[in-house]
CSV table of C-alpha atoms and ligand atoms in Angstrom, one decimal:
chain,number,residue,atom,x,y,z
A,1,UNK,CA,-19.0,-25.3,157.4
A,2,UNK,CA,-20.3,-28.9,157.3
A,3,UNK,CA,-18.7,-30.9,154.5
A,4,UNK,CA,-19.5,-34.4,153.3
A,5,UNK,CA,-16.1,-35.8,154.4
A,6,UNK,CA,-16.7,-34.9,158.0
A,7,UNK,CA,-17.2,-37.7,160.4
A,8,UNK,CA,-19.8,-37.6,163.2
A,9,UNK,CA,-17.3,-36.6,165.8
A,10,UNK,CA,-16.1,-33.6,163.7
A,11,UNK,CA,-19.5,-32.5,163.0
A,12,UNK,CA,-20.4,-32.6,166.7
A,13,UNK,CA,-17.3,-30.6,167.5
A,14,UNK,CA,-18.3,-27.9,165.0
A,15,UNK,CA,-21.8,-27.7,166.6
A,16,UNK,CA,-20.3,-27.6,170.1
A,17,UNK,CA,-18.1,-24.6,169.1
A,18,UNK,CA,-20.9,-22.8,167.1
A,19,UNK,CA,-22.4,-19.6,168.6
A,20,UNK,CA,-25.3,-19.3,169.0
A,21,UNK,CA,-25.9,-23.1,169.3
A,22,UNK,CA,-29.7,-23.7,168.5
A,23,UNK,CA,-31.3,-26.9,169.7
A,24,UNK,CA,-35.0,-27.6,168.9
A,25,UNK,CA,-37.5,-30.4,168.7
A,26,UNK,CA,-40.5,-31.8,170.6
A,27,UNK,CA,-40.8,-32.0,174.3
A,28,UNK,CA,-41.4,-35.8,173.6
A,29,UNK,CA,-40.9,-38.1,170.7
A,30,UNK,CA,-44.5,-39.4,170.1
A,31,UNK,CA,-44.4,-41.2,166.8
A,32,UNK,CA,-41.8,-41.8,164.0
A,33,UNK,CA,-43.7,-39.5,161.6
A,34,UNK,CA,-43.9,-36.7,164.2
A,35,UNK,CA,-40.1,-36.9,164.9
A,36,UNK,CA,-39.2,-37.1,161.2
A,37,UNK,CA,-41.6,-34.3,160.1
A,38,UNK,CA,-40.5,-32.0,163.0
A,39,UNK,CA,-36.9,-32.6,162.1
A,40,UNK,CA,-37.3,-32.0,158.4
A,41,UNK,CA,-39.2,-28.7,159.0
A,42,UNK,CA,-36.6,-27.7,161.6
A,43,UNK,CA,-33.8,-28.4,159.1
A,44,UNK,CA,-35.6,-26.4,156.5
A,45,UNK,CA,-35.4,-23.3,158.7
A,46,UNK,CA,-31.6,-23.4,158.1
A,47,UNK,CA,-31.2,-22.0,161.7
A,48,UNK,CA,-31.3,-25.2,163.8
A,49,UNK,CA,-28.2,-27.2,164.7
A,50,UNK,CA,-29.5,-30.1,166.8
A,51,UNK,CA,-32.7,-32.0,167.2
A,52,UNK,CA,-33.9,-32.6,170.8
A,53,UNK,CA,-36.7,-35.0,171.8
A,54,UNK,CA,-37.6,-36.4,175.1
A,55,UNK,CA,-37.6,-40.3,175.1
A,56,UNK,CA,-38.0,-40.9,178.9
A,57,UNK,CA,-40.1,-38.2,180.4
A,58,UNK,CA,-39.9,-37.6,184.2
A,59,UNK,CA,-43.5,-36.6,184.9
A,60,UNK,CA,-44.8,-35.0,188.1
A,61,UNK,CA,-47.9,-37.3,188.3
A,62,UNK,CA,-48.4,-40.9,187.4
A,63,UNK,CA,-50.6,-41.5,184.4
A,64,UNK,CA,-49.2,-38.7,182.4
A,65,UNK,CA,-47.3,-39.6,179.1
A,66,UNK,CA,-44.0,-40.9,180.3
A,67,UNK,CA,-42.2,-41.0,176.9
A,68,UNK,CA,-42.0,-43.9,174.3
A,69,UNK,CA,-38.7,-45.1,175.7
A,70,UNK,CA,-36.2,-47.0,173.7
A,71,UNK,CA,-38.5,-47.7,170.6
A,72,UNK,CA,-38.2,-44.0,169.8
A,73,UNK,CA,-34.4,-43.9,169.5
A,74,UNK,CA,-34.3,-45.4,166.0
A,75,UNK,CA,-36.8,-42.5,165.0
A,76,UNK,CA,-34.1,-40.0,166.1
A,77,UNK,CA,-31.4,-41.8,164.2
A,78,UNK,CA,-33.5,-41.9,161.1
A,79,UNK,CA,-34.3,-38.2,161.4
A,80,UNK,CA,-30.5,-37.5,161.7
A,81,UNK,CA,-29.8,-39.5,158.6
A,82,UNK,CA,-32.5,-37.6,156.6
A,83,UNK,CA,-31.8,-34.1,157.8
A,84,UNK,CA,-28.2,-34.0,158.9
A,85,UNK,CA,-29.2,-32.6,162.3
A,86,UNK,CA,-27.3,-34.0,165.3
A,87,UNK,CA,-29.4,-35.4,168.1
A,88,UNK,CA,-29.7,-34.9,171.8
A,89,UNK,CA,-31.8,-36.6,174.5
A,90,UNK,CA,-32.3,-36.4,178.2
A,91,UNK,CA,-30.8,-39.3,180.2
A,92,UNK,CA,-31.5,-40.0,183.9
A,93,UNK,CA,-30.1,-43.6,184.4
A,94,UNK,CA,-27.2,-45.7,183.3
A,95,UNK,CA,-29.5,-47.7,181.1
A,96,UNK,CA,-30.7,-44.5,179.3
A,97,UNK,CA,-27.0,-43.6,178.6
A,98,UNK,CA,-26.3,-47.1,177.3
A,99,UNK,CA,-29.4,-47.1,175.0
A,100,UNK,CA,-28.8,-43.5,173.8
A,101,UNK,CA,-25.2,-44.4,172.8
A,102,UNK,CA,-26.3,-47.4,170.9
A,103,UNK,CA,-28.4,-45.4,168.7
A,104,UNK,CA,-25.7,-42.8,168.0
A,105,UNK,CA,-27.1,-39.9,169.9
A,106,UNK,CA,-24.5,-37.0,169.6
A,107,UNK,CA,-25.1,-35.2,172.9
A,108,UNK,CA,-26.8,-36.0,176.2
A,109,UNK,CA,-28.5,-33.8,178.9
A,110,UNK,CA,-29.5,-34.2,182.4
A,111,UNK,CA,-32.9,-32.9,183.2
A,112,UNK,CA,-33.7,-30.6,186.2
A,113,UNK,CA,-35.3,-33.5,188.1
A,114,UNK,CA,-32.0,-35.5,187.8
A,115,UNK,CA,-29.6,-32.7,188.7
A,116,UNK,CA,-31.5,-32.3,191.9
A,117,UNK,CA,-30.5,-35.8,192.9
A,118,UNK,CA,-26.8,-36.6,193.4
A,119,UNK,CA,-27.4,-40.4,193.3
A,120,UNK,CA,-28.8,-40.1,189.9
A,121,UNK,CA,-26.2,-37.7,188.7
A,122,UNK,CA,-23.5,-40.0,189.9
A,123,UNK,CA,-25.1,-43.0,188.2
A,124,UNK,CA,-25.2,-41.2,184.9
A,125,UNK,CA,-21.7,-40.0,185.4
A,126,UNK,CA,-20.4,-43.5,186.1
A,127,UNK,CA,-22.1,-44.7,182.8
A,128,UNK,CA,-20.2,-41.9,181.0
A,129,UNK,CA,-16.7,-42.9,182.3
A,130,UNK,CA,-14.4,-43.3,179.4
A,131,UNK,CA,-17.2,-42.1,176.9
A,132,UNK,CA,-16.3,-39.1,174.6
A,133,UNK,CA,-19.7,-37.3,174.3
A,134,UNK,CA,-20.8,-33.8,175.2
A,135,UNK,CA,-23.2,-33.5,178.1
A,136,UNK,CA,-25.3,-30.6,179.1
A,137,UNK,CA,-26.7,-30.3,182.7
A,138,UNK,CA,-29.8,-28.4,183.5
A,139,UNK,CA,-30.1,-26.5,186.6
A,140,UNK,CA,-31.8,-28.3,189.5
A,141,UNK,CA,-35.5,-27.5,189.9
A,142,UNK,CA,-34.8,-25.6,193.1
A,143,UNK,CA,-32.5,-22.5,193.2
A,144,UNK,CA,-29.4,-24.4,194.6
A,145,UNK,CA,-26.3,-23.5,192.8
A,146,UNK,CA,-24.3,-25.9,194.8
A,147,UNK,CA,-26.2,-28.8,193.5
A,148,UNK,CA,-25.9,-27.5,189.9
A,149,UNK,CA,-22.1,-27.0,190.4
A,150,UNK,CA,-21.8,-30.4,192.2
A,151,UNK,CA,-23.4,-32.0,189.1
A,152,UNK,CA,-20.8,-30.4,186.8
A,153,UNK,CA,-18.0,-31.5,189.1
A,154,UNK,CA,-19.3,-35.2,189.1
A,155,UNK,CA,-19.3,-35.1,185.2
A,156,UNK,CA,-15.8,-33.6,185.2
A,157,UNK,CA,-14.6,-36.2,187.7
A,158,UNK,CA,-15.4,-39.1,185.5
A,159,UNK,CA,-13.6,-37.5,182.6
A,160,UNK,CA,-16.4,-35.9,180.5
A,161,UNK,CA,-14.6,-33.2,178.6
A,162,UNK,CA,-17.3,-31.3,177.1
A,163,UNK,CA,-19.8,-30.1,179.8
A,164,UNK,CA,-22.3,-27.3,179.3
A,165,UNK,CA,-25.1,-25.8,181.3
A,166,UNK,CA,-28.8,-25.3,180.5
A,167,UNK,CA,-30.8,-22.7,182.4
A,168,UNK,CA,-34.4,-23.7,182.6
A,169,UNK,CA,-35.6,-21.6,185.5
A,170,UNK,CA,-36.5,-22.6,189.1
A,171,UNK,CA,-39.8,-23.9,190.4
A,172,UNK,CA,-41.4,-22.6,193.6
A,173,UNK,CA,-44.8,-22.5,195.2
A,174,UNK,CA,-46.8,-19.8,193.7
A,175,UNK,CA,-44.8,-19.1,190.6
A,176,UNK,CA,-47.3,-17.2,188.4
A,177,UNK,CA,-45.7,-15.1,185.6
A,178,UNK,CA,-43.3,-17.8,184.6
A,179,UNK,CA,-43.7,-21.6,184.9
A,180,UNK,CA,-40.1,-21.7,186.4
A,181,UNK,CA,-38.8,-18.2,187.6
A,182,UNK,CA,-35.6,-17.4,185.6
A,183,UNK,CA,-33.7,-15.8,188.6
A,184,UNK,CA,-31.2,-14.5,186.1
A,185,UNK,CA,-28.5,-13.8,188.8
A,186,UNK,CA,-28.1,-17.5,189.3
A,187,UNK,CA,-26.9,-18.5,185.8
A,188,UNK,CA,-24.9,-15.2,185.8
A,189,UNK,CA,-23.1,-16.6,188.9
A,190,UNK,CA,-22.6,-20.0,187.2
A,191,UNK,CA,-20.9,-18.2,184.3
A,192,UNK,CA,-18.5,-16.6,186.8
A,193,UNK,CA,-17.8,-20.0,188.5
A,194,UNK,CA,-17.3,-21.8,185.3
A,195,UNK,CA,-15.7,-19.4,182.8
A,196,UNK,CA,-15.8,-20.5,179.2
A,197,UNK,CA,-18.4,-23.3,179.8
A,198,UNK,CA,-21.2,-23.1,177.4
A,199,UNK,CA,-24.5,-21.8,178.8
A,200,UNK,CA,-27.6,-22.5,176.9
A,201,UNK,CA,-31.1,-21.0,177.8
A,202,UNK,CA,-34.3,-23.1,177.6
A,203,UNK,CA,-37.0,-20.4,177.4
A,204,UNK,CA,-39.7,-23.1,176.8
A,205,UNK,CA,-39.5,-24.5,180.5
A,206,UNK,CA,-38.9,-21.0,181.9
A,207,UNK,CA,-42.1,-19.5,180.3
A,208,UNK,CA,-44.5,-22.5,180.2
A,209,UNK,CA,-46.3,-20.7,177.4
A,210,UNK,CA,-45.6,-19.4,173.9
A,211,UNK,CA,-46.2,-15.7,174.5
A,212,UNK,CA,-43.1,-14.9,176.4
A,213,UNK,CA,-40.6,-17.2,174.6
A,214,UNK,CA,-39.1,-14.5,172.4
A,215,UNK,CA,-38.6,-11.9,175.2
A,216,UNK,CA,-37.0,-14.5,177.4
A,217,UNK,CA,-34.7,-15.7,174.6
A,218,UNK,CA,-33.7,-12.1,173.9
A,219,UNK,CA,-32.9,-11.5,177.6
A,220,UNK,CA,-30.5,-14.6,177.5
A,221,UNK,CA,-28.8,-13.3,174.4
A,222,UNK,CA,-28.3,-10.0,176.0
A,223,UNK,CA,-26.7,-11.7,179.0
A,224,UNK,CA,-24.3,-13.4,176.6
A,225,UNK,CA,-25.7,-17.0,176.7
A,226,UNK,CA,-24.2,-19.3,174.2
A,227,UNK,CA,-27.4,-20.7,172.6
A,228,UNK,CA,-31.0,-21.7,173.0
A,229,UNK,CA,-33.0,-24.9,173.5
A,230,UNK,CA,-36.6,-24.3,172.5
A,231,UNK,CA,-39.3,-27.0,172.2
A,232,UNK,CA,-41.0,-27.3,168.8
A,233,UNK,CA,-43.8,-29.5,167.5
A,234,UNK,CA,-45.7,-30.0,164.2
A,235,UNK,CA,-49.0,-29.6,166.0
A,236,UNK,CA,-48.2,-27.9,169.3
A,237,UNK,CA,-51.7,-27.7,170.7
A,238,UNK,CA,-52.0,-31.5,170.5
A,239,UNK,CA,-48.6,-32.4,171.8
A,240,UNK,CA,-48.6,-35.2,174.4
A,241,UNK,CA,-46.5,-33.2,176.8
A,242,UNK,CA,-45.9,-29.5,177.4
A,243,UNK,CA,-48.5,-28.4,174.7
A,244,UNK,CA,-48.9,-24.9,175.9
A,245,UNK,CA,-45.2,-24.0,175.4
A,246,UNK,CA,-44.4,-25.6,172.1
A,247,UNK,CA,-44.2,-23.8,168.7
A,248,UNK,CA,-44.2,-24.9,165.2
A,249,UNK,CA,-40.8,-25.0,163.4
A,250,UNK,CA,-42.0,-22.2,161.2
A,251,UNK,CA,-42.9,-20.0,164.2
A,252,UNK,CA,-39.5,-20.9,165.7
A,253,UNK,CA,-37.9,-19.5,162.6
A,254,UNK,CA,-39.8,-16.2,162.9
A,255,UNK,CA,-38.8,-16.0,166.5
A,256,UNK,CA,-35.1,-16.6,165.8
A,257,UNK,CA,-35.1,-14.2,162.9
A,258,UNK,CA,-36.7,-11.5,165.2
A,259,UNK,CA,-33.9,-11.8,167.8
A,260,UNK,CA,-31.1,-9.3,168.0
A,261,UNK,CA,-28.0,-11.2,168.3
A,262,UNK,CA,-25.1,-9.5,170.2
A,263,UNK,CA,-21.5,-10.4,170.8
A,264,UNK,CA,-19.6,-9.9,174.0
A,265,UNK,CA,-16.8,-8.0,172.5
A,266,UNK,CA,-15.7,-5.8,169.6
A,267,UNK,CA,-12.4,-4.4,168.3
A,268,UNK,CA,-14.1,-1.1,167.2
A,269,UNK,CA,-11.8,1.5,168.9
A,270,UNK,CA,-14.5,4.2,169.3
A,271,UNK,CA,-16.8,1.8,171.1
A,272,UNK,CA,-13.8,0.6,173.3
A,273,UNK,CA,-12.9,4.2,174.3
A,274,UNK,CA,-16.5,5.2,175.0
A,275,UNK,CA,-17.1,2.1,177.1
A,276,UNK,CA,-13.9,2.5,179.1
A,277,UNK,CA,-14.7,6.2,179.9
A,278,UNK,CA,-18.2,5.2,181.2
A,279,UNK,CA,-16.7,2.3,183.2
A,280,UNK,CA,-14.2,4.6,184.7
A,281,UNK,CA,-17.1,6.9,185.8
A,282,UNK,CA,-18.9,3.9,187.2
A,283,UNK,CA,-16.0,2.8,189.2
A,284,UNK,CA,-15.7,6.4,190.7
A,285,UNK,CA,-19.4,6.4,191.6
A,286,UNK,CA,-19.1,2.9,193.1
A,287,UNK,CA,-16.1,4.2,195.2
A,288,UNK,CA,-18.2,7.1,196.5
A,289,UNK,CA,-21.2,4.8,197.3
A,290,UNK,CA,-18.8,2.5,199.2
A,291,UNK,CA,-17.3,5.4,201.1
A,292,UNK,CA,-20.8,6.6,201.9
A,293,UNK,CA,-21.9,3.2,203.1
A,294,UNK,CA,-18.9,3.0,205.3
A,295,UNK,CA,-19.9,6.3,206.8
A,296,UNK,CA,-23.5,5.2,207.2
A,297,UNK,CA,-22.4,2.2,209.2
A,298,UNK,CA,-20.3,4.4,211.5
A,299,UNK,CA,-23.5,6.3,212.3
A,300,UNK,CA,-25.3,3.0,212.9
A,301,UNK,CA,-22.4,2.1,215.4
A,302,UNK,CA,-23.0,5.4,217.2
A,303,UNK,CA,-26.9,4.7,217.4
A,304,UNK,CA,-26.1,1.2,218.7
A,305,UNK,CA,-24.0,2.7,221.4
A,306,UNK,CA,-26.9,5.0,222.5
A,307,UNK,CA,-29.4,2.2,222.3
A,308,UNK,CA,-27.2,0.1,224.5
A,309,UNK,CA,-26.8,2.8,227.1
A,310,UNK,CA,-30.6,3.4,227.2
A,311,UNK,CA,-31.4,-0.3,226.9
A,312,UNK,CA,-33.5,0.0,223.7
A,313,UNK,CA,-34.0,-2.7,221.1
A,314,UNK,CA,-32.1,-2.5,217.8
A,315,UNK,CA,-35.1,-3.0,215.5
A,316,UNK,CA,-37.8,-0.3,215.5
A,317,UNK,CA,-40.4,-1.3,212.9
A,318,UNK,CA,-41.8,2.3,212.5
A,319,UNK,CA,-38.4,3.7,211.8
A,320,UNK,CA,-37.8,1.0,209.2
A,321,UNK,CA,-41.1,1.8,207.5
A,322,UNK,CA,-40.2,5.5,207.4
A,323,UNK,CA,-36.8,4.8,205.8
A,324,UNK,CA,-38.5,2.7,203.1
A,325,UNK,CA,-41.3,5.2,202.5
A,326,UNK,CA,-38.7,8.0,202.1
A,327,UNK,CA,-36.6,5.9,199.7
A,328,UNK,CA,-39.5,4.9,197.6
A,329,UNK,CA,-40.4,8.5,197.0
A,330,UNK,CA,-37.0,9.7,196.3
A,331,UNK,CA,-36.1,6.6,194.3
A,332,UNK,CA,-39.1,6.9,192.0
A,333,UNK,CA,-38.0,10.5,191.1
A,334,UNK,CA,-34.6,9.1,190.2
A,335,UNK,CA,-35.9,6.3,188.0
A,336,UNK,CA,-35.2,3.5,190.5
A,337,UNK,CA,-37.7,0.6,190.8
A,338,UNK,CA,-39.4,-0.2,194.0
A,339,UNK,CA,-38.2,-3.7,193.7
A,340,UNK,CA,-34.5,-2.5,193.7
A,341,UNK,CA,-35.1,-0.1,196.6
A,342,UNK,CA,-36.5,-3.0,198.8
A,343,UNK,CA,-33.6,-5.2,197.9
A,344,UNK,CA,-31.0,-2.4,198.4
A,345,UNK,CA,-32.4,-1.2,201.7
A,346,UNK,CA,-32.9,-4.6,203.0
A,347,UNK,CA,-29.2,-5.3,202.5
A,348,UNK,CA,-28.2,-2.0,204.1
A,349,UNK,CA,-30.6,-2.5,207.0
A,350,UNK,CA,-29.3,-5.9,207.7
A,351,UNK,CA,-25.6,-4.7,207.7
A,352,UNK,CA,-26.7,-1.9,209.9
A,353,UNK,CA,-28.4,-4.3,212.4
A,354,UNK,CA,-25.3,-6.5,212.4
A,355,UNK,CA,-23.1,-3.4,213.3
A,356,UNK,CA,-25.5,-2.4,216.0
A,357,UNK,CA,-25.6,-6.0,217.4
A,358,UNK,CA,-21.8,-6.1,217.5
A,359,UNK,CA,-21.7,-2.7,219.5
A,360,UNK,CA,-24.5,-3.8,221.9
A,361,UNK,CA,-22.9,-7.1,222.7
A,362,UNK,CA,-19.4,-5.9,222.9
B,401,PEP,C1,-37.5,-31.2,178.9
B,401,PEP,O1,-36.6,-30.6,178.4
B,401,PEP,O2,-38.5,-31.7,178.2
B,401,PEP,C2,-37.6,-31.3,180.4
B,401,PEP,C3,-38.2,-32.4,180.9
B,401,PEP,O3,-37.2,-30.3,181.0
B,401,PEP,P1,-36.7,-30.0,182.5
B,401,PEP,O4,-35.8,-31.0,182.9
B,401,PEP,O5,-36.2,-28.6,182.4
B,401,PEP,O6,-38.0,-30.0,183.3
B,402,MN,MN1,-40.9,-30.3,178.0
């Protein structure tokens, strides 16, 4: 509960600990009126904790709107004073950090195009040495977890105590459904690597459009993310950047109200008993699957031996096609998707090839 006697630091700590943490605001700060009206309408929703706005915009092509720069920082400070919303901006250089701190920005974030560049991350990190401010780091634009982890380590090394992650999806040639493919297994792996570190989802940059925002936000909640960063604008269609993906503060409220919030744990005894019974059954099935896979590979070893004796290649494309066709038919009847069958059999097939390779070359 916010109280009048709380100082800025305490207020920010409270936000940092809040679940879910909701961050919203325009892709870019455009004018003072736009920032203040957006902030006011966001505060009126009663559901938003922090105001975001891009001040310096890393644009793909020259000539696109590159942000208002430092002149926009007083607008954010003013919006904070009027609404009580804490503020957060993207920083990519030491100068950005210095400017943002001067205008009492409460939290900083590193954008996807910064995380991808260790020189830039290090420069920002050095500027943060000895500064007590929370920092979120977006995933790099490419699906490289080492770069993402490396960025976190650079921030930890200079002494930033509160580091969090933002999942904004991964770009690749030919992305169609999403602007940036979510590749959910990657943020899940980051959660495993950095237990307890806040992980926020940015559905706006994953989707690139308004229609899928809610379903992507729901998916992140179902995966136990700690909050959301969603772009909002008083006149989305006429936004100076990312017009297609922004929503009005009122639409944001509708979306947030429509989400089903779940918690990771419960103390409800019936639920715990039912869950542990089902998990026990899953463990049994997993054990059986592993035993069967072990047996399958023993058969591959035997086949490898025959192929070696008869000087036959390991890979026979027709056989591989037959295996997949059989699996698709069987899998469909069992409710397994084609996508899963391909991934699973690919993995089994590669393991089998490795086994045969070992036998052949021994
Ligand atoms: C942004 O949040 O406006 C932004 C530039 O995002 P990203 O770094 O994810 O591209
Ligand atoms: Mn944007």
